[in-house]
mmCIF file of C-alpha atoms and ligand atoms in Angstrom:
data_model
loop_
_atom_site.group_PDB
_atom_site.id
_atom_site.type_symbol
_atom_site.label_atom_id
_atom_site.label_comp_id
_atom_site.label_asym_id
_atom_site.label_seq_id
_atom_site.Cartn_x
_atom_site.Cartn_y
_atom_site.Cartn_z
ATOM 1 C CA MET A 1 0.017 -0.013 -0.024
ATOM 2 C CA LYS A 2 2.807 2.360 0.936
ATOM 3 C CA THR A 3 4.563 1.531 -2.335
ATOM 4 C CA MET A 4 1.333 2.151 -4.254
ATOM 5 C CA ARG A 5 1.013 5.492 -2.633
ATOM 6 C CA ALA A 6 4.506 6.540 -3.304
ATOM 7 C CA THR A 7 4.228 5.391 -6.968
ATOM 8 C CA ALA A 8 1.058 7.506 -7.352
ATOM 9 C CA LEU A 9 2.720 10.511 -5.780
ATOM 10 C CA THR A 10 5.659 10.152 -8.143
ATOM 11 C CA SER A 11 3.742 9.901 -11.195
ATOM 12 C CA PHE A 12 1.524 12.979 -10.221
ATOM 13 C CA ARG A 13 4.754 14.873 -9.659
ATOM 14 C CA GLU A 14 6.061 13.655 -12.942
ATOM 15 C CA GLU A 15 2.870 14.659 -14.775
ATOM 16 C CA ILE A 16 2.980 18.156 -13.239
ATOM 17 C CA GLU A 17 6.597 18.598 -13.994
ATOM 18 C CA ALA A 18 5.924 17.510 -17.771
ATOM 19 C CA VAL A 19 3.206 19.836 -17.995
ATOM 20 C CA VAL A 20 5.118 22.914 -16.467
ATOM 21 C CA THR A 21 8.064 22.072 -18.828
ATOM 22 C CA ALA A 22 5.762 22.116 -21.783
ATOM 23 C CA ALA A 23 4.279 25.372 -20.639
ATOM 24 C CA SER A 24 7.837 26.823 -20.230
ATOM 25 C CA TYR A 25 8.140 26.758 -24.168
ATOM 26 C CA ALA A 26 5.517 29.302 -24.574
ATOM 27 C CA PRO A 27 6.545 32.585 -26.130
ATOM 28 C CA SER A 28 7.341 35.500 -23.913
ATOM 29 C CA ILE A 29 8.520 38.947 -24.155
ATOM 30 C CA HIS A 30 12.287 39.031 -24.656
ATOM 31 C CA ASP A 31 12.187 35.251 -23.582
ATOM 32 C CA THR A 32 11.814 36.473 -19.944
ATOM 33 C CA GLN A 33 9.544 33.516 -19.064
ATOM 34 C CA PRO A 34 7.842 35.727 -16.339
ATOM 35 C CA TRP A 35 5.812 33.100 -14.678
ATOM 36 C CA HIS A 36 5.793 30.872 -11.603
ATOM 37 C CA TRP A 37 3.673 27.706 -10.937
ATOM 38 C CA LEU A 38 2.498 26.551 -7.550
ATOM 39 C CA VAL A 39 1.037 23.055 -7.145
ATOM 40 C CA GLY A 40 -1.340 22.896 -4.240
ATOM 41 C CA ASP A 41 -4.113 20.539 -3.172
ATOM 42 C CA ARG A 42 -5.213 19.172 -6.522
ATOM 43 C CA ARG A 43 -4.714 22.390 -8.337
ATOM 44 C CA LEU A 44 -1.977 24.193 -10.368
ATOM 45 C CA ASP A 45 -1.711 28.015 -9.868
ATOM 46 C CA LEU A 46 -0.153 30.286 -12.350
ATOM 47 C CA PHE A 47 1.504 33.386 -10.896
ATOM 48 C CA ALA A 48 3.290 36.305 -12.541
ATOM 49 C CA ASP A 49 7.120 36.532 -11.587
ATOM 50 C CA PRO A 50 7.525 40.298 -10.930
ATOM 51 C CA SER A 51 11.416 39.937 -10.917
ATOM 52 C CA ARG A 52 10.993 39.246 -14.676
ATOM 53 C CA LEU A 53 9.259 42.485 -15.552
ATOM 54 C CA LEU A 54 10.902 44.565 -18.101
ATOM 55 C CA GLY A 55 10.110 48.013 -16.684
ATOM 56 C CA ALA A 56 11.673 50.068 -19.657
ATOM 57 C CA VAL A 57 9.728 48.282 -22.531
ATOM 58 C CA ASP A 58 6.641 47.015 -20.574
ATOM 59 C CA PRO A 59 6.078 49.496 -17.864
ATOM 60 C CA ASP A 60 2.657 48.293 -16.900
ATOM 61 C CA GLY A 61 3.181 44.704 -17.537
ATOM 62 C CA ARG A 62 0.855 44.341 -20.520
ATOM 63 C CA GLN A 63 3.328 41.964 -22.264
ATOM 64 C CA LEU A 64 4.113 40.264 -19.166
ATOM 65 C CA LEU A 65 0.423 39.236 -18.791
ATOM 66 C CA ILE A 66 0.213 38.230 -22.389
ATOM 67 C CA SER A 67 3.265 35.945 -21.838
ATOM 68 C CA CYS A 68 1.575 34.214 -18.812
ATOM 69 C CA GLY A 69 -1.515 33.891 -20.821
ATOM 70 C CA ALA A 70 0.593 32.092 -23.485
ATOM 71 C CA ALA A 71 2.142 29.855 -20.836
ATOM 72 C CA LEU A 72 -1.490 29.189 -19.545
ATOM 73 C CA TYR A 73 -2.487 27.947 -23.037
ATOM 74 C CA TYR A 74 0.557 25.738 -23.425
ATOM 75 C CA ALA A 75 -0.266 24.229 -20.013
ATOM 76 C CA ARG A 76 -3.886 23.473 -20.991
ATOM 77 C CA ILE A 77 -2.840 21.825 -24.401
ATOM 78 C CA ALA A 78 -0.122 19.682 -22.382
ATOM 79 C CA LEU A 79 -2.915 18.634 -20.007
ATOM 80 C CA ARG A 80 -5.179 17.726 -22.838
ATOM 81 C CA LEU A 81 -2.299 15.714 -24.555
ATOM 82 C CA ARG A 82 -2.286 13.706 -21.340
ATOM 83 C CA GLY A 83 -5.999 13.127 -21.559
ATOM 84 C CA PHE A 84 -6.932 15.529 -18.833
ATOM 85 C CA VAL A 85 -9.605 18.167 -19.135
ATOM 86 C CA PRO A 86 -8.450 21.299 -17.456
ATOM 87 C CA ASP A 87 -10.950 23.501 -15.630
ATOM 88 C CA VAL A 88 -9.403 26.964 -15.719
ATOM 89 C CA VAL A 89 -10.314 30.023 -13.821
ATOM 90 C CA VAL A 90 -8.569 33.129 -15.146
ATOM 91 C CA LEU A 91 -8.037 35.863 -12.718
ATOM 92 C CA PRO A 92 -10.060 34.348 -9.946
ATOM 93 C CA GLY A 93 -9.797 37.778 -8.165
ATOM 94 C CA GLY A 94 -11.837 39.366 -10.944
ATOM 95 C CA PRO A 95 -11.316 40.672 -14.532
ATOM 96 C CA GLY A 96 -9.709 43.797 -13.335
ATOM 97 C CA TYR A 97 -7.336 42.100 -11.111
ATOM 98 C CA GLY A 98 -3.808 41.610 -12.424
ATOM 99 C CA GLY A 99 -2.754 45.118 -12.476
ATOM 100 C CA LEU A 100 0.881 45.993 -11.497
ATOM 101 C CA HIS A 101 0.300 46.249 -7.765
ATOM 102 C CA ARG A 102 -1.310 43.123 -6.986
ATOM 103 C CA ASP A 103 -0.512 40.459 -9.457
ATOM 104 C CA LEU A 104 3.018 41.412 -9.935
ATOM 105 C CA ALA A 105 3.453 41.192 -6.239
ATOM 106 C CA GLY A 106 2.708 37.568 -6.802
ATOM 107 C CA LYS A 107 0.081 37.275 -4.152
ATOM 108 C CA GLU A 108 -2.838 35.839 -5.960
ATOM 109 C CA PRO A 109 -2.829 33.640 -9.088
ATOM 110 C CA LEU A 110 -3.301 34.892 -12.629
ATOM 111 C CA ALA A 111 -5.008 31.476 -13.260
ATOM 112 C CA THR A 112 -6.108 28.394 -11.371
ATOM 113 C CA ILE A 113 -6.276 25.085 -13.029
ATOM 114 C CA ARG A 114 -8.135 22.015 -11.685
ATOM 115 C CA VAL A 115 -8.473 18.747 -13.394
ATOM 116 C CA ASN A 116 -11.792 16.831 -12.593
ATOM 117 C CA ALA A 117 -12.457 14.982 -15.784
ATOM 118 C CA ALA A 118 -10.651 12.898 -18.473
ATOM 119 C CA LYS A 119 -11.137 12.793 -22.171
ATOM 120 C CA PRO A 120 -8.570 11.590 -24.889
ATOM 121 C CA ALA A 121 -7.138 14.491 -26.968
ATOM 122 C CA ASP A 122 -8.666 14.670 -30.322
ATOM 123 C CA CYS A 123 -6.541 14.768 -33.523
ATOM 124 C CA TRP A 124 -6.156 18.586 -33.813
ATOM 125 C CA GLU A 125 -5.268 18.952 -30.101
ATOM 126 C CA ARG A 126 -2.567 16.410 -30.616
ATOM 127 C CA SER A 127 -1.497 18.432 -33.565
ATOM 128 C CA LEU A 128 -1.253 21.713 -31.309
ATOM 129 C CA GLY A 129 0.380 19.646 -28.552
ATOM 130 C CA ALA A 130 3.111 18.252 -31.067
ATOM 131 C CA ALA A 131 3.718 21.837 -32.300
ATOM 132 C CA ALA A 132 4.244 22.981 -28.487
ATOM 133 C CA TYR A 133 6.942 20.112 -28.145
ATOM 134 C CA LEU A 134 8.867 21.700 -31.011
ATOM 135 C CA GLY A 135 9.674 24.091 -28.325
ATOM 136 C CA HIS A 136 9.716 26.882 -30.870
ATOM 137 C CA ALA A 137 6.116 27.502 -31.902
ATOM 138 C CA GLY A 138 5.987 29.024 -35.320
ATOM 139 C CA HIS A 139 8.878 31.498 -34.820
ATOM 140 C CA ALA A 140 9.716 32.896 -38.248
ATOM 141 C CA GLY A 141 12.994 34.412 -37.269
ATOM 142 C CA ARG A 142 13.416 38.178 -37.480
ATOM 143 C CA GLY A 143 14.701 38.519 -40.971
ATOM 144 C CA PRO A 144 12.706 39.355 -44.182
ATOM 145 C CA ILE A 145 9.638 37.314 -45.138
ATOM 146 C CA GLU A 146 8.841 35.730 -48.364
ATOM 147 C CA PRO A 147 5.966 38.138 -49.318
ATOM 148 C CA THR A 148 4.170 36.089 -52.079
ATOM 149 C CA THR A 149 3.366 33.055 -50.079
ATOM 150 C CA ASP A 150 -0.414 32.327 -50.347
ATOM 151 C CA MET A 151 -1.715 32.455 -46.819
ATOM 152 C CA THR A 152 -5.398 32.155 -47.660
ATOM 153 C CA GLY A 153 -6.294 29.035 -45.879
ATOM 154 C CA ALA A 154 -3.840 29.515 -42.959
ATOM 155 C CA VAL A 155 -5.275 33.006 -42.277
ATOM 156 C CA ALA A 156 -8.736 31.538 -41.833
ATOM 157 C CA ALA A 157 -7.486 28.943 -39.388
ATOM 158 C CA LEU A 158 -5.514 31.535 -37.426
ATOM 159 C CA GLN A 159 -8.613 33.716 -37.158
ATOM 160 C CA ASP A 160 -10.723 30.769 -35.858
ATOM 161 C CA ALA A 161 -7.854 29.977 -33.440
ATOM 162 C CA ALA A 162 -8.010 33.515 -32.062
ATOM 163 C CA GLY A 163 -11.764 33.631 -31.986
ATOM 164 C CA LEU A 164 -12.052 30.497 -29.908
ATOM 165 C CA GLU A 165 -9.886 32.157 -27.306
ATOM 166 C CA GLY A 166 -12.213 35.046 -27.233
ATOM 167 C CA ALA A 167 -9.700 37.386 -29.364
ATOM 168 C CA TRP A 168 -9.762 38.586 -32.920
ATOM 169 C CA LEU A 169 -7.155 38.416 -35.702
ATOM 170 C CA ALA A 170 -7.068 40.679 -38.847
ATOM 171 C CA THR A 171 -4.584 40.887 -41.482
ATOM 172 C CA LEU A 172 -2.980 43.856 -43.198
ATOM 173 C CA ASP A 173 -1.513 44.049 -46.699
ATOM 174 C CA ASP A 174 -0.029 46.671 -48.830
ATOM 175 C CA THR A 175 -2.990 47.203 -51.145
ATOM 176 C CA GLY A 176 -4.310 50.042 -49.205
ATOM 177 C CA ASP A 177 -7.857 48.561 -49.598
ATOM 178 C CA ASP A 178 -8.665 47.627 -45.936
ATOM 179 C CA ASP A 179 -12.327 48.773 -46.196
ATOM 180 C CA HIS A 180 -13.766 45.485 -45.372
ATOM 181 C CA LEU A 181 -11.821 45.229 -42.069
ATOM 182 C CA ALA A 182 -13.120 46.087 -38.825
ATOM 183 C CA THR A 183 -16.015 48.163 -38.272
ATOM 184 C CA GLY A 184 -17.822 48.344 -34.748
ATOM 185 C CA PRO A 185 -16.391 48.215 -31.449
ATOM 186 C CA THR A 186 -14.895 44.769 -31.321
ATOM 187 C CA PRO A 187 -13.795 43.910 -34.922
ATOM 188 C CA LEU A 188 -14.375 40.360 -35.918
ATOM 189 C CA ALA A 189 -12.268 41.691 -38.703
ATOM 190 C CA GLY A 190 -10.483 39.918 -41.148
ATOM 191 C CA ASP A 191 -12.710 38.092 -43.478
ATOM 192 C CA ARG A 192 -9.751 39.122 -45.766
ATOM 193 C CA ARG A 193 -8.611 35.926 -47.097
ATOM 194 C CA ASP A 194 -6.950 36.940 -50.248
ATOM 195 C CA GLY A 195 -3.515 35.365 -49.453
ATOM 196 C CA GLN A 196 -0.226 37.169 -49.544
ATOM 197 C CA ASN A 197 -0.685 38.604 -46.138
ATOM 198 C CA ALA A 198 2.401 38.780 -44.255
ATOM 199 C CA VAL A 199 1.246 40.769 -41.235
ATOM 200 C CA ALA A 200 -1.625 39.990 -38.853
ATOM 201 C CA VAL A 201 -2.807 41.711 -35.920
ATOM 202 C CA LEU A 202 -4.249 40.106 -32.778
ATOM 203 C CA GLY A 203 -6.633 42.171 -30.620
ATOM 204 C CA THR A 204 -9.017 42.037 -27.891
ATOM 205 C CA ALA A 205 -12.267 43.872 -27.045
ATOM 206 C CA ALA A 206 -10.607 45.979 -24.273
ATOM 207 C CA ASP A 207 -7.282 46.268 -22.405
ATOM 208 C CA ARG A 208 -8.042 45.186 -18.938
ATOM 209 C CA PRO A 209 -5.798 42.548 -17.256
ATOM 210 C CA ILE A 210 -8.395 39.778 -18.244
ATOM 211 C CA ASP A 211 -8.011 40.864 -21.977
ATOM 212 C CA ARG A 212 -4.297 40.607 -21.803
ATOM 213 C CA MET A 213 -4.561 37.068 -20.304
ATOM 214 C CA THR A 214 -7.025 36.282 -23.389
ATOM 215 C CA ALA A 215 -4.596 37.849 -25.825
ATOM 216 C CA GLY A 216 -1.786 35.640 -24.291
ATOM 217 C CA GLN A 217 -3.851 32.417 -24.695
ATOM 218 C CA ALA A 218 -4.987 33.493 -28.071
ATOM 219 C CA LEU A 219 -1.388 34.141 -29.318
ATOM 220 C CA ALA A 220 -0.319 30.786 -28.214
ATOM 221 C CA ARG A 221 -3.207 29.181 -29.865
ATOM 222 C CA VAL A 222 -2.539 31.173 -33.116
ATOM 223 C CA LEU A 223 1.241 30.372 -33.045
ATOM 224 C CA LEU A 224 0.651 26.614 -32.552
ATOM 225 C CA THR A 225 -1.942 26.683 -35.199
ATOM 226 C CA ALA A 226 0.521 28.302 -37.504
ATOM 227 C CA THR A 227 3.256 25.798 -36.555
ATOM 228 C CA ALA A 228 0.867 22.955 -37.104
ATOM 229 C CA LEU A 229 0.009 24.196 -40.584
ATOM 230 C CA GLY A 230 3.747 24.610 -41.366
ATOM 231 C CA VAL A 231 3.405 28.523 -41.347
ATOM 232 C CA PRO A 232 6.238 30.198 -39.765
ATOM 233 C CA ALA A 233 5.108 33.204 -37.490
ATOM 234 C CA CYS A 234 6.773 35.776 -35.427
ATOM 235 C CA PRO A 235 4.998 37.840 -32.663
ATOM 236 C CA ILE A 236 5.864 41.476 -32.182
ATOM 237 C CA GLY A 237 4.784 42.788 -28.779
ATOM 238 C CA HIS A 238 5.011 46.618 -28.626
ATOM 239 C CA ALA A 239 2.127 47.340 -30.931
ATOM 240 C CA GLN A 240 0.061 48.840 -28.118
ATOM 241 C CA ASP A 241 2.943 50.487 -26.271
ATOM 242 C CA ILE A 242 4.236 52.740 -29.046
ATOM 243 C CA ASP A 243 1.703 55.542 -29.782
ATOM 244 C CA ALA A 244 2.345 55.940 -33.388
ATOM 245 C CA ILE A 245 1.897 52.242 -34.138
ATOM 246 C CA ARG A 246 -1.020 51.941 -32.096
ATOM 247 C CA VAL A 247 -2.748 55.011 -33.577
ATOM 248 C CA THR A 248 -1.797 53.881 -37.224
ATOM 249 C CA LEU A 249 -3.079 50.453 -36.707
ATOM 250 C CA ARG A 250 -6.345 51.546 -35.122
ATOM 251 C CA GLU A 251 -6.957 53.895 -38.130
ATOM 252 C CA ILE A 252 -6.207 51.068 -40.563
ATOM 253 C CA LEU A 253 -8.334 48.732 -38.851
ATOM 254 C CA ARG A 254 -11.100 51.267 -37.989
ATOM 255 C CA SER A 255 -11.184 49.613 -34.688
ATOM 256 C CA THR A 256 -11.967 50.719 -31.153
ATOM 257 C CA GLY A 257 -10.727 47.326 -29.833
ATOM 258 C CA THR A 258 -7.195 46.917 -28.476
ATOM 259 C CA VAL A 259 -4.436 45.724 -30.825
ATOM 260 C CA GLN A 260 -2.388 43.541 -28.555
ATOM 261 C CA MET A 261 0.111 41.953 -30.936
ATOM 262 C CA VAL A 262 1.436 42.156 -34.379
ATOM 263 C CA ILE A 263 2.267 38.848 -35.928
ATOM 264 C CA ARG A 264 4.455 38.332 -38.984
ATOM 265 C CA LEU A 265 3.542 35.363 -41.152
ATOM 266 C CA GLY A 266 5.469 33.501 -43.759
ATOM 267 C CA PRO A 267 8.571 31.794 -44.395
ATOM 268 C CA PRO A 268 12.018 33.625 -44.534
ATOM 269 C CA LEU A 269 13.373 34.754 -47.998
ATOM 270 C CA PRO A 270 15.373 32.150 -49.817
ATOM 271 C CA GLY A 271 18.763 31.747 -47.765
ATOM 272 C CA GLY A 272 17.039 33.095 -44.602
ATOM 273 C CA VAL A 273 16.875 30.895 -41.570
ATOM 274 C CA LEU A 274 14.469 30.266 -38.834
ATOM 275 C CA GLY A 275 15.676 31.383 -35.311
ATOM 276 C CA GLU A 276 16.958 28.826 -32.869
ATOM 277 C CA PRO A 277 14.947 28.269 -29.635
ATOM 278 C CA ALA A 278 15.987 30.424 -26.667
ATOM 279 C CA PRO A 279 17.115 28.331 -23.545
ATOM 280 C CA ARG A 280 14.295 27.889 -21.012
ATOM 281 C CA ARG A 281 14.517 28.453 -17.173
ATOM 282 C CA PRO A 282 15.079 25.345 -15.135
ATOM 283 C CA LEU A 283 11.887 23.928 -13.265
ATOM 284 C CA SER A 284 13.556 24.668 -9.906
ATOM 285 C CA GLU A 285 12.966 28.503 -10.787
ATOM 286 C CA ILE A 286 9.523 28.229 -11.959
ATOM 287 C CA LEU A 287 7.689 25.477 -10.061
ATOM 288 C CA THR A 288 7.020 25.222 -6.484
ATOM 289 C CA ILE A 289 5.441 21.970 -5.189
ATOM 290 C CA ALA A 290 3.658 22.675 -1.907
ATOM 291 C CA GLY A 291 3.716 20.128 0.898
HETATM 292 C C1 FMN B 301 4.225 39.539 -25.330
HETATM 293 C C2 FMN B 301 5.315 38.981 -26.348
HETATM 294 C C3 FMN B 301 6.161 39.980 -27.088
HETATM 295 C C4 FMN B 301 6.884 39.527 -28.003
HETATM 296 N N1 FMN B 301 7.690 40.422 -28.830
HETATM 297 C C5 FMN B 301 8.520 40.107 -29.790
HETATM 298 C C6 FMN B 301 9.129 41.057 -30.652
HETATM 299 O O1 FMN B 301 8.782 42.305 -30.411
HETATM 300 N N2 FMN B 301 9.969 40.700 -31.373
HETATM 301 C C7 FMN B 301 10.339 39.466 -31.767
HETATM 302 O O2 FMN B 301 11.151 39.047 -32.498
HETATM 303 N N3 FMN B 301 9.802 38.337 -30.764
HETATM 304 C C8 FMN B 301 8.877 38.813 -29.836
HETATM 305 N N4 FMN B 301 8.368 37.952 -29.070
HETATM 306 C C9 FMN B 301 8.662 36.487 -29.138
HETATM 307 C C10 FMN B 301 9.854 36.151 -28.129
HETATM 308 O O3 FMN B 301 10.991 36.845 -28.393
HETATM 309 C C11 FMN B 301 10.047 34.659 -28.131
HETATM 310 O O4 FMN B 301 8.944 34.112 -27.580
HETATM 311 C C12 FMN B 301 11.024 34.293 -27.056
HETATM 312 O O5 FMN B 301 12.460 34.868 -27.573
HETATM 313 C C13 FMN B 301 11.314 32.756 -27.213
HETATM 314 O O6 FMN B 301 11.622 32.394 -28.455
HETATM 315 P P1 FMN B 301 11.717 30.774 -28.930
HETATM 316 O O7 FMN B 301 10.465 30.211 -28.567
HETATM 317 O O8 FMN B 301 12.011 30.886 -30.361
HETATM 318 O O9 FMN B 301 12.872 30.312 -28.094
HETATM 319 C C14 FMN B 301 7.302 38.151 -28.158
HETATM 320 C C15 FMN B 301 6.560 37.395 -27.451
HETATM 321 C C16 FMN B 301 5.630 37.592 -26.593
HETATM 322 C C17 FMN B 301 4.854 36.620 -25.718
#
């Protein structure tokens, strides 16, 4: 009996470590990996790690929260790969919670995950999970992109991915004809499916902490979907933080929502290379197992 219990505890610990390891491959601002996981009584809590805030480029922690949202999505898909159904509460302290003062002090979780049910992962979830294990989701590298690649089918799938997480994705091109992009307060923009789109924007209805967590989960789902479809993608985070970019994008999109991320889509030019994955923080820095 003692042995059985020890075995069960060991495998629980191994499962948790595998999930947190998978989550650590999520994209993050300047590869800061600004998260910490705490395992409690049958729950896994995600915290922001305030020591990883880049105050100069991300003063109010918007991109930090997006990064944590991305790690949350990676944890969700890692649990699904193992046949668990995660029951997730984002910002249990309320949708406005997660501001600099409270969350960044690491006192309350950004999200709580419980697992109460089991169901095998479906085919598409397995594809997304496999993409996460590449450890390098969709990153196109930072060089020039092949502009003539037809993205028509991929863009539709990426829009669906963003929408399923409560965000929206629209594409920009250089035709100057963006009339049919967003109108209204929260653009479900982007029925633009005419291919040759190298730049997409990911947005949310507003810019509260909960919207930033939504943006992070949507970013992760979009990047994993892009990877699963073989489309290199590279996120650019400061779309909202630089006034000129924010205003310009808002004008182009005719949107009153919040552009959270720009995502470059497409393969590098011939001779260009995809970037190498950055090293991840060791589990000892990002995971605490209580008890
Ligand atoms: C909120 C956020 C902002 C990011 N901003 C940029 C950016 O402006 N430029 C860029 O090349 N990559 C950006 N990235 C991607 C990160 O640099 C990348 O996730 C990190 O370096 C790890 O890369 P790897 O997964 O290829 O190892 C961003 C990622 C996130 C989540």
